[in-house]
mmCIF file of C-alpha atoms in Angstrom:
data_model
loop_
_atom_site.group_PDB
_atom_site.id
_atom_site.type_symbol
_atom_site.label_atom_id
_atom_site.label_comp_id
_atom_site.label_asym_id
_atom_site.label_seq_id
_atom_site.Cartn_x
_atom_site.Cartn_y
_atom_site.Cartn_z
ATOM 1 C CA ASP A 1 -3.075 60.691 -2.433
ATOM 2 C CA ARG A 2 -1.405 57.846 -3.359
ATOM 3 C CA MET A 3 0.679 57.713 0.413
ATOM 4 C CA LYS A 4 -2.471 57.521 2.011
ATOM 5 C CA LEU A 5 -4.260 55.228 -0.720
ATOM 6 C CA ARG A 6 -1.118 52.941 0.160
ATOM 7 C CA ARG A 7 -1.014 53.446 3.955
ATOM 8 C CA SER A 8 -4.495 52.442 4.407
ATOM 9 C CA LEU A 9 -3.801 48.862 2.602
ATOM 10 C CA ALA A 10 -1.859 48.434 4.633
ATOM 11 C CA VAL A 11 -3.596 48.709 7.889
ATOM 12 C CA LEU A 12 -6.602 46.643 5.953
ATOM 13 C CA ALA A 13 -3.831 44.358 4.801
ATOM 14 C CA LEU A 14 -2.337 43.789 9.110
ATOM 15 C CA CYS A 15 -5.997 43.714 10.225
ATOM 16 C CA LEU A 16 -7.307 41.059 7.170
ATOM 17 C CA ILE A 17 -4.090 38.372 8.728
ATOM 18 C CA PRO A 18 -5.531 37.173 12.425
ATOM 19 C CA MET A 19 -8.978 36.760 9.955
ATOM 20 C CA LEU A 20 -7.609 35.096 7.580
ATOM 21 C CA CYS A 21 -5.041 32.283 9.287
ATOM 22 C CA PHE A 22 -7.956 31.502 11.794
ATOM 23 C CA GLY A 23 -10.246 30.400 8.642
ATOM 24 C CA GLN A 24 -7.717 28.903 7.572
ATOM 25 C CA GLY A 25 -6.746 26.504 10.474
ATOM 26 C CA LYS A 26 -3.766 24.331 11.208
ATOM 27 C CA LEU A 27 -2.543 21.626 8.565
ATOM 28 C CA TYR A 28 0.088 18.792 9.452
ATOM 29 C CA THR A 29 1.787 16.615 7.165
ATOM 30 C CA LYS A 30 1.127 13.261 7.275
ATOM 31 C CA SER A 31 4.615 12.218 8.634
ATOM 32 C CA ARG A 32 3.989 15.143 11.843
ATOM 33 C CA ARG A 33 0.955 13.290 12.339
ATOM 34 C CA LEU A 34 2.684 9.820 12.183
ATOM 35 C CA SER A 35 4.912 11.345 14.040
ATOM 36 C CA ASP A 36 3.381 9.459 17.695
ATOM 37 C CA PHE A 37 3.366 6.347 15.655
ATOM 38 C CA PRO A 38 5.136 4.113 17.929
ATOM 39 C CA ALA A 39 4.334 5.796 21.172
ATOM 40 C CA HIS A 40 0.777 3.968 20.401
ATOM 41 C CA THR A 41 -0.563 0.360 20.455
ATOM 42 C CA THR A 42 -1.432 -0.294 17.033
ATOM 43 C CA LYS A 43 -4.841 -2.789 17.847
ATOM 44 C CA VAL A 44 -4.755 -5.408 15.327
ATOM 45 C CA VAL A 45 -7.929 -6.483 14.692
ATOM 46 C CA LEU A 46 -9.128 -9.831 13.407
ATOM 47 C CA SER A 47 -11.749 -10.512 10.370
ATOM 48 C CA GLY A 48 -13.296 -14.061 12.659
ATOM 49 C CA ASN A 49 -12.763 -16.217 10.401
ATOM 50 C CA PRO A 50 -10.530 -18.915 11.966
ATOM 51 C CA ASP A 51 -8.031 -19.784 9.281
ATOM 52 C CA ILE A 52 -7.197 -15.886 8.636
ATOM 53 C CA ASP A 53 -6.566 -14.923 12.044
ATOM 54 C CA ALA A 54 -4.201 -17.604 12.935
ATOM 55 C CA GLU A 55 -2.144 -16.250 9.916
ATOM 56 C CA VAL A 56 -2.593 -12.988 11.307
ATOM 57 C CA ARG A 57 -1.489 -13.630 14.343
ATOM 58 C CA LYS A 58 0.946 -15.870 13.760
ATOM 59 C CA ALA A 59 2.961 -12.974 11.051
ATOM 60 C CA VAL A 60 2.286 -9.693 12.961
ATOM 61 C CA GLN A 61 3.285 -11.779 16.687
ATOM 62 C CA ALA A 62 6.900 -12.937 14.080
ATOM 63 C CA ARG A 63 7.396 -9.493 11.552
ATOM 64 C CA TRP A 64 5.368 -6.308 13.920
ATOM 65 C CA ARG A 65 8.524 -3.858 15.587
ATOM 66 C CA LEU A 66 6.798 -0.463 15.012
ATOM 67 C CA SER A 67 4.327 -0.095 18.149
ATOM 68 C CA PRO A 68 3.245 -2.244 21.337
ATOM 69 C CA TYR A 69 0.024 -4.146 19.191
ATOM 70 C CA GLU A 70 -2.790 -5.998 21.053
ATOM 71 C CA PHE A 71 -5.449 -7.923 19.413
ATOM 72 C CA CYS A 72 -9.098 -7.243 18.768
ATOM 73 C CA SER A 73 -12.167 -8.888 17.802
ATOM 74 C CA PRO A 74 -13.947 -6.901 14.949
ATOM 75 C CA GLY A 75 -16.667 -6.137 17.754
ATOM 76 C CA GLU A 76 -14.367 -4.066 18.669
ATOM 77 C CA TYR A 77 -13.356 -2.191 15.522
ATOM 78 C CA GLU A 78 -15.793 1.017 16.320
ATOM 79 C CA ALA A 79 -15.001 1.545 19.567
ATOM 80 C CA VAL A 80 -10.883 1.130 18.698
ATOM 81 C CA SER A 81 -11.446 3.323 15.375
ATOM 82 C CA SER A 82 -12.783 6.612 16.973
ATOM 83 C CA ASN A 83 -10.532 6.402 19.564
ATOM 84 C CA PRO A 84 -7.447 8.908 18.669
ATOM 85 C CA SER A 85 -5.293 6.739 21.633
ATOM 86 C CA TYR A 86 -5.010 3.674 18.925
ATOM 87 C CA TYR A 87 -3.730 2.940 15.390
ATOM 88 C CA ILE A 88 -6.103 0.060 14.115
ATOM 89 C CA LEU A 89 -4.473 -2.318 11.573
ATOM 90 C CA HIS A 90 -7.544 -4.454 10.106
ATOM 91 C CA LEU A 91 -8.653 -6.894 6.785
ATOM 92 C CA ASN A 92 -11.086 -4.185 4.455
ATOM 93 C CA LEU A 93 -13.528 -6.364 2.631
ATOM 94 C CA GLY A 94 -14.554 -5.273 -0.745
ATOM 95 C CA ALA A 95 -13.548 -1.240 -0.631
ATOM 96 C CA ASP A 96 -10.776 -0.049 -2.482
ATOM 97 C CA ARG A 97 -9.270 3.090 -2.714
ATOM 98 C CA ARG A 98 -12.954 4.898 -4.033
ATOM 99 C CA SER A 99 -14.869 3.203 -1.881
ATOM 100 C CA ARG A 100 -16.296 1.376 -4.204
ATOM 101 C CA GLU A 101 -16.928 -2.683 -4.124
ATOM 102 C CA SER A 102 -13.542 -4.502 -6.042
ATOM 103 C CA GLY A 103 -14.186 -8.052 -4.969
ATOM 104 C CA LEU A 104 -10.508 -7.343 -3.246
ATOM 105 C CA ALA A 105 -9.469 -7.566 0.741
ATOM 106 C CA TYR A 106 -7.075 -4.877 1.744
ATOM 107 C CA MET A 107 -4.438 -5.044 5.020
ATOM 108 C CA THR A 108 -4.843 -1.153 6.073
ATOM 109 C CA LEU A 109 -3.121 1.298 9.161
ATOM 110 C CA SER A 110 -5.890 3.467 9.916
ATOM 111 C CA LYS A 111 -5.300 6.242 13.076
ATOM 112 C CA GLY A 112 -8.315 6.281 15.148
ATOM 113 C CA GLY A 113 -10.419 9.420 15.799
ATOM 114 C CA ASN A 114 -12.442 11.638 13.953
ATOM 115 C CA ARG A 115 -12.163 11.509 10.463
ATOM 116 C CA LYS A 116 -13.640 14.474 10.298
ATOM 117 C CA ASP A 117 -12.475 17.255 12.420
ATOM 118 C CA LYS A 118 -9.811 17.367 10.165
ATOM 119 C CA GLN A 119 -7.432 20.292 11.102
ATOM 120 C CA SER A 120 -6.851 18.298 15.053
ATOM 121 C CA LEU A 121 -3.484 16.614 15.334
ATOM 122 C CA ASP A 122 -6.178 13.293 16.922
ATOM 123 C CA ALA A 123 -7.931 13.351 13.579
ATOM 124 C CA GLY A 124 -8.827 10.230 12.000
ATOM 125 C CA PHE A 125 -7.167 8.640 8.589
ATOM 126 C CA ASP A 126 -5.908 5.348 6.505
ATOM 127 C CA VAL A 127 -2.155 5.238 6.334
ATOM 128 C CA ILE A 128 -1.859 3.225 3.686
ATOM 129 C CA SER A 129 -4.100 0.292 1.775
ATOM 130 C CA VAL A 130 -1.711 -3.227 0.935
ATOM 131 C CA PRO A 131 -3.728 -5.095 -1.641
ATOM 132 C CA PHE A 132 -4.183 -8.775 -0.192
ATOM 133 C CA ALA A 133 -6.119 -11.607 -2.154
ATOM 134 C CA PRO A 134 -9.768 -12.035 -3.732
ATOM 135 C CA LEU A 135 -12.117 -11.991 -1.573
ATOM 136 C CA GLN A 136 -13.590 -15.092 -2.560
ATOM 137 C CA HIS A 137 -10.055 -17.445 -2.057
ATOM 138 C CA LEU A 138 -9.887 -15.570 1.319
ATOM 139 C CA GLY A 139 -6.857 -18.118 3.330
ATOM 140 C CA GLY A 140 -4.739 -19.361 0.413
ATOM 141 C CA ARG A 141 -1.684 -18.246 -1.516
ATOM 142 C CA GLU A 142 -1.650 -14.807 0.045
ATOM 143 C CA CYS A 143 -0.546 -16.162 3.951
ATOM 144 C CA ILE A 144 2.638 -17.268 2.226
ATOM 145 C CA TYR A 145 2.543 -13.281 0.749
ATOM 146 C CA LEU A 146 1.500 -11.869 4.850
ATOM 147 C CA PRO A 147 5.089 -11.304 6.183
ATOM 148 C CA ALA A 148 5.834 -9.700 3.131
ATOM 149 C CA LEU A 149 3.301 -7.805 2.751
ATOM 150 C CA LEU A 150 3.614 -6.885 6.364
ATOM 151 C CA ASN A 151 6.872 -5.838 6.166
ATOM 152 C CA ILE A 152 5.924 -3.127 2.787
ATOM 153 C CA LEU A 153 2.968 -1.994 5.178
ATOM 154 C CA GLN A 154 6.107 -1.331 7.410
ATOM 155 C CA ASN A 155 8.762 0.197 5.593
ATOM 156 C CA TYR A 156 5.951 2.812 4.525
ATOM 157 C CA VAL A 157 5.060 3.923 7.906
ATOM 158 C CA GLU A 158 8.436 4.361 8.098
ATOM 159 C CA ASP A 159 9.445 6.302 4.868
ATOM 160 C CA ALA A 160 6.064 8.777 5.966
ATOM 161 C CA GLN A 161 7.852 9.249 9.195
ATOM 162 C CA THR A 162 10.861 11.483 7.636
ATOM 163 C CA SER A 163 8.658 12.596 4.522
ATOM 164 C CA ASN A 164 12.387 10.911 2.485
ATOM 165 C CA SER A 165 11.116 8.487 0.355
ATOM 166 C CA LYS A 166 7.843 8.781 -2.764
ATOM 167 C CA SER A 167 6.313 6.170 -1.220
ATOM 168 C CA VAL A 168 5.244 9.462 1.214
ATOM 169 C CA MET A 169 2.228 9.829 -1.590
ATOM 170 C CA GLY A 170 1.572 6.303 -2.227
ATOM 171 C CA LEU A 171 3.085 2.154 -3.238
ATOM 172 C CA LEU A 172 2.139 2.805 -6.738
ATOM 173 C CA GLY A 173 4.984 3.036 -9.078
ATOM 174 C CA ASP A 174 9.076 1.462 -8.604
ATOM 175 C CA ASN A 175 12.264 1.494 -6.663
ATOM 176 C CA ILE A 176 14.418 2.801 -10.036
ATOM 177 C CA GLY A 177 18.117 2.215 -7.879
ATOM 178 C CA LEU A 178 16.508 -1.706 -6.149
ATOM 179 C CA LEU A 179 15.326 -2.054 -9.773
ATOM 180 C CA GLU A 180 18.655 -0.812 -11.227
ATOM 181 C CA LYS A 181 21.212 -2.442 -8.884
ATOM 182 C CA ASN A 182 19.156 -5.598 -8.670
ATOM 183 C CA GLY A 183 20.517 -8.198 -10.781
ATOM 184 C CA LYS A 184 18.341 -10.629 -10.180
ATOM 185 C CA PRO A 185 15.949 -12.239 -12.009
ATOM 186 C CA ILE A 186 11.392 -11.897 -11.387
ATOM 187 C CA LEU A 187 9.854 -15.741 -11.256
ATOM 188 C CA LEU A 188 6.653 -14.498 -13.229
ATOM 189 C CA ALA A 189 3.873 -16.626 -12.305
ATOM 190 C CA ARG A 190 1.824 -18.060 -15.384
ATOM 191 C CA GLU A 191 -1.637 -17.350 -13.811
ATOM 192 C CA GLU A 192 -0.818 -13.899 -13.671
ATOM 193 C CA LEU A 193 0.600 -12.663 -17.274
ATOM 194 C CA SER A 194 -1.859 -11.147 -18.534
ATOM 195 C CA ALA A 195 -4.089 -12.596 -22.145
ATOM 196 C CA ASP A 196 -2.700 -10.792 -24.732
ATOM 197 C CA ASN A 197 0.853 -11.795 -25.495
ATOM 198 C CA SER A 198 2.742 -11.425 -21.690
ATOM 199 C CA ALA A 199 3.913 -14.154 -22.520
ATOM 200 C CA GLY A 200 5.533 -13.603 -24.553
ATOM 201 C CA THR A 201 7.084 -9.979 -24.353
ATOM 202 C CA ALA A 202 8.417 -11.715 -21.027
ATOM 203 C CA ALA A 203 10.220 -14.285 -23.398
ATOM 204 C CA LYS A 204 12.559 -11.565 -25.268
ATOM 205 C CA PHE A 205 14.112 -10.779 -21.635
ATOM 206 C CA PRO A 206 15.109 -14.647 -20.282
ATOM 207 C CA LYS A 207 17.593 -12.875 -18.140
ATOM 208 C CA ALA A 208 14.845 -11.176 -16.711
ATOM 209 C CA PHE A 209 12.446 -13.011 -15.903
ATOM 210 C CA ARG A 210 11.490 -17.110 -15.721
ATOM 211 C CA VAL A 211 7.519 -17.619 -16.204
ATOM 212 C CA MET A 212 6.878 -21.069 -14.661
ATOM 213 C CA PRO A 213 2.897 -21.834 -12.168
ATOM 214 C CA ALA A 214 1.625 -20.053 -9.658
ATOM 215 C CA ALA A 215 2.058 -23.074 -7.177
ATOM 216 C CA GLU A 216 6.405 -23.766 -7.194
ATOM 217 C CA VAL A 217 6.040 -19.213 -7.462
ATOM 218 C CA ASP A 218 4.392 -19.279 -4.585
ATOM 219 C CA SER A 219 6.734 -22.677 -2.803
ATOM 220 C CA VAL A 220 10.503 -20.515 -4.453
ATOM 221 C CA PHE A 221 9.378 -17.365 -2.563
ATOM 222 C CA ALA A 222 8.184 -19.367 1.390
ATOM 223 C CA ALA A 223 11.798 -20.720 0.502
ATOM 224 C CA ALA A 224 12.608 -17.251 1.327
ATOM 225 C CA PRO A 225 16.137 -16.817 -1.472
ATOM 226 C CA ASP A 226 19.064 -14.475 -1.799
ATOM 227 C CA SER A 227 19.248 -14.806 -5.620
ATOM 228 C CA LEU A 228 16.201 -14.314 -7.135
ATOM 229 C CA LEU A 229 12.442 -11.772 -7.378
ATOM 230 C CA VAL A 230 9.014 -13.280 -7.366
ATOM 231 C CA SER A 231 5.719 -11.479 -9.084
ATOM 232 C CA TYR A 232 2.252 -11.678 -7.009
ATOM 233 C CA VAL A 233 -0.780 -10.121 -8.044
ATOM 234 C CA VAL A 234 -3.906 -9.117 -6.972
ATOM 235 C CA VAL A 235 -7.108 -9.222 -8.747
ATOM 236 C CA PRO A 236 -10.681 -10.776 -8.613
ATOM 237 C CA ASP A 237 -10.738 -13.804 -9.650
ATOM 238 C CA ASN A 238 -14.054 -13.066 -11.436
ATOM 239 C CA PRO A 239 -13.396 -9.173 -12.112
ATOM 240 C CA GLN A 240 -16.396 -7.328 -13.764
ATOM 241 C CA PHE A 241 -15.969 -4.101 -15.865
ATOM 242 C CA GLY A 242 -13.503 -1.376 -13.207
ATOM 243 C CA ALA A 243 -12.204 -3.151 -11.383
ATOM 244 C CA LEU A 244 -8.719 -3.065 -10.486
ATOM 245 C CA SER A 245 -5.009 -5.251 -10.710
ATOM 246 C CA TYR A 246 -1.882 -5.023 -9.035
ATOM 247 C CA GLN A 247 1.164 -5.714 -9.265
ATOM 248 C CA MET A 248 3.607 -6.936 -7.700
ATOM 249 C CA VAL A 249 7.136 -7.691 -7.853
ATOM 250 C CA ILE A 250 8.339 -8.530 -4.416
ATOM 251 C CA ASP A 251 12.089 -10.241 -2.330
ATOM 252 C CA PRO A 252 11.436 -12.889 -0.907
ATOM 253 C CA SER A 253 14.189 -12.739 1.259
ATOM 254 C CA THR A 254 14.241 -9.110 1.994
ATOM 255 C CA HIS A 255 10.365 -8.074 1.508
ATOM 256 C CA ASP A 256 11.925 -5.228 0.128
ATOM 257 C CA LEU A 257 9.353 -3.655 -2.848
ATOM 258 C CA PHE A 258 10.477 -3.149 -6.556
ATOM 259 C CA TYR A 259 8.131 -2.983 -8.497
ATOM 260 C CA TYR A 260 4.122 -2.095 -7.437
ATOM 261 C CA THR A 261 0.857 -0.605 -10.374
ATOM 262 C CA CYS A 262 -2.652 -0.653 -10.151
ATOM 263 C CA HIS A 263 -4.414 -0.501 -13.597
ATOM 264 C CA THR A 264 -8.119 -1.251 -14.370
ATOM 265 C CA TYR A 265 -10.055 -4.126 -16.060
ATOM 266 C CA VAL A 266 -11.448 -3.486 -19.046
ATOM 267 C CA MET A 267 -12.229 -6.351 -21.270
ATOM 268 C CA GLU A 268 -11.216 -10.146 -21.279
ATOM 269 C CA GLY A 269 -7.357 -10.714 -20.033
ATOM 270 C CA GLN A 270 -6.452 -8.036 -18.763
ATOM 271 C CA LYS A 271 -5.738 -8.759 -15.120
ATOM 272 C CA GLY A 272 -2.245 -9.319 -13.869
ATOM 273 C CA PHE A 273 1.166 -8.017 -15.403
ATOM 274 C CA TRP A 274 0.472 -6.713 -19.525
ATOM 275 C CA PRO A 275 3.254 -6.447 -22.056
ATOM 276 C CA SER A 276 3.885 -3.047 -21.585
ATOM 277 C CA GLU A 277 4.707 -3.727 -17.847
ATOM 278 C CA LEU A 278 7.402 -6.493 -18.798
ATOM 279 C CA ARG A 279 9.314 -4.510 -21.339
ATOM 280 C CA TYR A 280 10.076 -1.422 -18.724
ATOM 281 C CA LEU A 281 10.742 -4.100 -16.060
ATOM 282 C CA GLY A 282 12.263 -6.385 -18.545
ATOM 283 C CA ARG A 283 14.456 -3.091 -19.631
ATOM 284 C CA LYS A 284 15.587 -2.230 -15.848
ATOM 285 C CA ASN A 285 16.835 -6.003 -13.989
ATOM 286 C CA ARG A 286 18.878 -5.987 -16.306
#
């Protein structure tokens, strides 16, 4: 009897396998979905802001290296975003990673296509979003950092295509290999330090940090020295409870991303680098 029962269960299992496989559908890794990236044209959607668009054109023409590209108008965005033949690079104005109003602009790379058809290789999806600038000051200092942010975005895509980097899961974190081999001081903009004694924390690590006004940090970054790292913070001008503050440390000469964190703004003085973040960086960056 037990033998008959086992045979019956085995037959039932064999009958169910095709049904289970059919119901599950096919799942694709991000590296598989991005494997066609170099063969597809990337549509660069201009914002309609002449100052921003001039900088975007200049940065893309100088830095875009992964695929053919074409510029298009904001009015063409809807058409290209539903077309699986294109990838789309555009400024996402106002919505954060949780689809809430953020007060920030993000540089977002997406795959065109039907986003609801997730089991199709041609499904649309967001590849990566990089924080760009506060909405109230578009056309300001972020233009200096635009070429670097564009390279960071492309480095992410290259890593995601091969699955060789933890950044496939997102940009958050640090590149420990770069930090521990670094030895370059980090320039911190005084305006990008949180009010709760971050400046005092930075002073405890004199070999790791130099603090100066943001305008001076921007000038250093624009000069692209290979002897320093530079901080860049993206946070709303007047953050409300729950707003996001992004902190980055970038090499101005290579555009390598050494450090990237995001924390939630809860009370006054919490935007920018926290003392805990500076202690971590100070210990790593010796």
